[in-house]
Amino acid sequence: MSENLMTIPLCQLKRAALNVRKTGRKADLEQLAASIEAHGLLENLVVRLVRVGSEEAEPLYDVIAGGRRFDALKLLAKRHKITMDYPVPCKVLGEQDMSAYLEISLAENIVRAPLHPADQFDAFAKLQKEGFSAAEIAARFGLPEKVVIQRLKLGAVSPRLMAAYRAEELTLDQLMAFAITDDHAAQEAFWFDGVHGDRSPRAIRRHLTDHLIEAHDRRALFVGHEAYEAAGGAIIRDLFQPESEGYFADGPLLERLAREKLEAAAKPFRAEGWGWVEILFETDYGALSAFGQLQPVAVALSEEDQTRQTGLAERYDELVALLDEQENEEAVEELNRIEAELDSLEEKQLQWPEGGMAKAGVLLSLTPEGEVKVNAGLVRPGDRSHVERESGEEDDDGDTSPDAGDDKGGERRNGYSDTLLADLSAHRTMALREMLARHPKAALAALVHRLACRLFYEWPAGSCVNIRPDFPDLAPFSKTVGESPAAAALLVRHREWQERLPTEEEAFWPWLMQSETEVLLELLAYCVSLTLDAVHRRNGSGDHGEMADRLAEAVSLDMRDWWQPTRPLFFDHLTKSQIVEAVGEATSVSAAKYLSDLKKTDMATRAEELMKDRGWLPASLRSQPADSASAGAIDMAAE
């Protein structure tokens, strides 16, 4: 086989059709071009002559082996890094059979051994010691700078561990885990000296960072990495886990910053007149269960404020309807002002009893998300009796907060106004009262649930069952609920009990003691049902709505038996688009589309006709799935 070494201008070379590499020709081409630009062509191309030169044309050569290097040279020429007459070192093969050329191309691509990663890490580390920066190394080898930084980090791992990696005694994933720290002694101690059954990458990282604070720790989230670093703290980042936000190296500094920030958050509470204010980074059942709970007192608004609140609520509904018809910046601004004022009026309805505040206190802590959690009105065990006398409370489990509601975080609002939601939930509450009165065991379960939650869980669970007892009046929330079918059924039930119970109070206790358990449970169910309050309030708590859903499932509440969408009950309170949406859902899109051309009053009347006896309910009145375990417990009690 005759062959010659010579340089051939790039323009006289072309890729041979018989070159065996057909797939992945462009893989890592940028990296190869950068290397050729920085270091030159380190390996000859193998070519064969396909056209002899003449006066009109230069000789032409096929590239048999080295096709990717040839493509990289053309890429450099395209970018004007080299010219088309760039001299390319080539080995020129003599005349051969085509099978011989094919064999040479195949051998050039098969008979090769890739560089071991450890050798690459070591070489990069040596280049860095020679003064090359990561950016310079990246440019010379056509690699992303991040990749070079990662390989330099691996090259800095303990030489003993690197030798073990070369000997295949640990994996690359394990080596990357060791790179979380530059402490060779700690790295070697884990692998060579310690007795660790778990040597997974996760276990390695956990062991080497056990003295650090993870970035998702509540204190780190609360302080923030910017404030921490501004105070001189260092953050160690894991280059091989991009999803990780790193580790805060200075624990004492982080704790000091978190405490200072919590103290700043506690300052307003110290000025409010509480008997004590404390801060903790974490609170759990053990920290809170020993405290009693001072309840805020619901106070009536002045006549002026009540009038103002009613007027604002009506104007709120008008603006919502207006904005549904057209965009109006002035209306949006007014709506925002009204919301703020309504919130302010609602805050006036809750006040901490002054006598109780002096002996109660506030505990500030951090949630797992790094937000401030305020537990106000906590009463230390030794102060409970004093607080009860001062505040006039007999039971710290009562909950008469006017903010308690059925909003469930807005999941079932459907864009309806708060006034309409209050009206709908009042109807649902009245019907739920009647259904609960029919199910004594469910009422008993609700009672036990209300009492036991305070004893066994971190904080009293929200409940629509008010065990003080307190019998909330639903009339302020709805002008029509008193005339509902559920209200009529409850009135009949009430009169029946009036006839059965003794007329004199002193005879009531003996009557209870002589009655059968079934009678007591029936009376309990009725009394418990009247404490139920699942009415929607503006900015109300979602816990009450969840408990109401559980009770509704337990007693098989179906609001189709108790409520229908009529014009005065429902459609007069909706915008035109909401009416169309409701009718379309209950009937058909075509029927709803027909309504769009009607005036609002005609639309509401026609909607009532179309929806009659169809059993449609707005989302806030539909049955909600409850937790299967809790539902099953109630079903068992009902057997």
JSON list of N, CA and C in Angstrom, two decimals, residues 21 62 69 106 132 216 256 324 486 489 505 543-544 570:
[
{"chain": "A", "resi": 21, "resn": "ARG", "atom": "N", "xyz": [-18.95, 6.83, 8.69]},
{"chain": "A", "resi": 21, "resn": "ARG", "atom": "CA", "xyz": [-19.72, 7.58, 9.68]},
{"chain": "A", "resi": 21, "resn": "ARG", "atom": "C", "xyz": [-20.83, 8.35, 8.98]},
{"chain": "A", "resi": 62, "resn": "ASP", "atom": "N", "xyz": [-10.76, 12.76, -2.00]},
{"chain": "A", "resi": 62, "resn": "ASP", "atom": "CA", "xyz": [-11.83, 12.27, -1.12]},
{"chain": "A", "resi": 62, "resn": "ASP", "atom": "C", "xyz": [-11.25, 12.06, 0.28]},
{"chain": "A", "resi": 69, "resn": "ARG", "atom": "N", "xyz": [-13.28, 15.91, 11.47]},
{"chain": "A", "resi": 69, "resn": "ARG", "atom": "CA", "xyz": [-12.26, 16.96, 11.46]},
{"chain": "A", "resi": 69, "resn": "ARG", "atom": "C", "xyz": [-12.40, 17.82, 10.21]},
{"chain": "A", "resi": 106, "resn": "LEU", "atom": "N", "xyz": [-13.52, 2.34, 8.41]},
{"chain": "A", "resi": 106, "resn": "LEU", "atom": "CA", "xyz": [-14.12, 1.65, 9.55]},
{"chain": "A", "resi": 106, "resn": "LEU", "atom": "C", "xyz": [-13.13, 1.53, 10.70]},
{"chain": "A", "resi": 132, "resn": "PHE", "atom": "N", "xyz": [-4.52, 28.99, 33.50]},
{"chain": "A", "resi": 132, "resn": "PHE", "atom": "CA", "xyz": [-5.68, 29.12, 32.62]},
{"chain": "A", "resi": 132, "resn": "PHE", "atom": "C", "xyz": [-6.95, 29.21, 33.47]},
{"chain": "A", "resi": 216, "resn": "HIS", "atom": "N", "xyz": [-33.43, 25.48, 51.84]},
{"chain": "A", "resi": 216, "resn": "HIS", "atom": "CA", "xyz": [-34.88, 25.44, 52.03]},
{"chain": "A", "resi": 216, "resn": "HIS", "atom": "C", "xyz": [-35.26, 25.35, 53.50]},
{"chain": "A", "resi": 256, "resn": "ARG", "atom": "N", "xyz": [-28.78, 34.44, 63.91]},
{"chain": "A", "resi": 256, "resn": "ARG", "atom": "CA", "xyz": [-28.86, 35.81, 64.44]},
{"chain": "A", "resi": 256, "resn": "ARG", "atom": "C", "xyz": [-29.71, 36.69, 63.53]},
{"chain": "A", "resi": 324, "resn": "ASP", "atom": "N", "xyz": [-68.51, 43.81, 34.45]},
{"chain": "A", "resi": 324, "resn": "ASP", "atom": "CA", "xyz": [-68.76, 42.66, 33.60]},
{"chain": "A", "resi": 324, "resn": "ASP", "atom": "C", "xyz": [-69.21, 43.09, 32.22]},
{"chain": "A", "resi": 486, "resn": "ALA", "atom": "N", "xyz": [-86.36, 24.29, 54.29]},
{"chain": "A", "resi": 486, "resn": "ALA", "atom": "CA", "xyz": [-85.62, 23.79, 55.45]},
{"chain": "A", "resi": 486, "resn": "ALA", "atom": "C", "xyz": [-86.03, 24.53, 56.71]},
{"chain": "A", "resi": 489, "resn": "ALA", "atom": "N", "xyz": [-89.30, 23.17, 57.92]},
{"chain": "A", "resi": 489, "resn": "ALA", "atom": "CA", "xyz": [-89.16, 21.86, 58.56]},
{"chain": "A", "resi": 489, "resn": "ALA", "atom": "C", "xyz": [-88.60, 22.00, 59.97]},
{"chain": "A", "resi": 505, "resn": "GLU", "atom": "N", "xyz": [-88.43, 24.68, 84.02]},
{"chain": "A", "resi": 505, "resn": "GLU", "atom": "CA", "xyz": [-87.00, 24.40, 83.88]},
{"chain": "A", "resi": 505, "resn": "GLU", "atom": "C", "xyz": [-86.51, 23.41, 84.91]},
{"chain": "A", "resi": 543, "resn": "ASP", "atom": "N", "xyz": [-61.53, 26.56, 56.75]},
{"chain": "A", "resi": 543, "resn": "ASP", "atom": "CA", "xyz": [-61.68, 25.36, 57.57]},
{"chain": "A", "resi": 543, "resn": "ASP", "atom": "C", "xyz": [-63.15, 25.04, 57.83]},
{"chain": "A", "resi": 544, "resn": "HIS", "atom": "N", "xyz": [-63.98, 26.09, 58.02]},
{"chain": "A", "resi": 544, "resn": "HIS", "atom": "CA", "xyz": [-65.40, 25.86, 58.31]},
{"chain": "A", "resi": 544, "resn": "HIS", "atom": "C", "xyz": [-66.09, 25.20, 57.13]},
{"chain": "A", "resi": 570, "resn": "PHE", "atom": "N", "xyz": [-81.63, 34.07, 42.94]},
{"chain": "A", "resi": 570, "resn": "PHE", "atom": "CA", "xyz": [-80.34, 33.83, 42.28]},
{"chain": "A", "resi": 570, "resn": "PHE", "atom": "C", "xyz": [-80.07, 34.77, 41.10]}
]
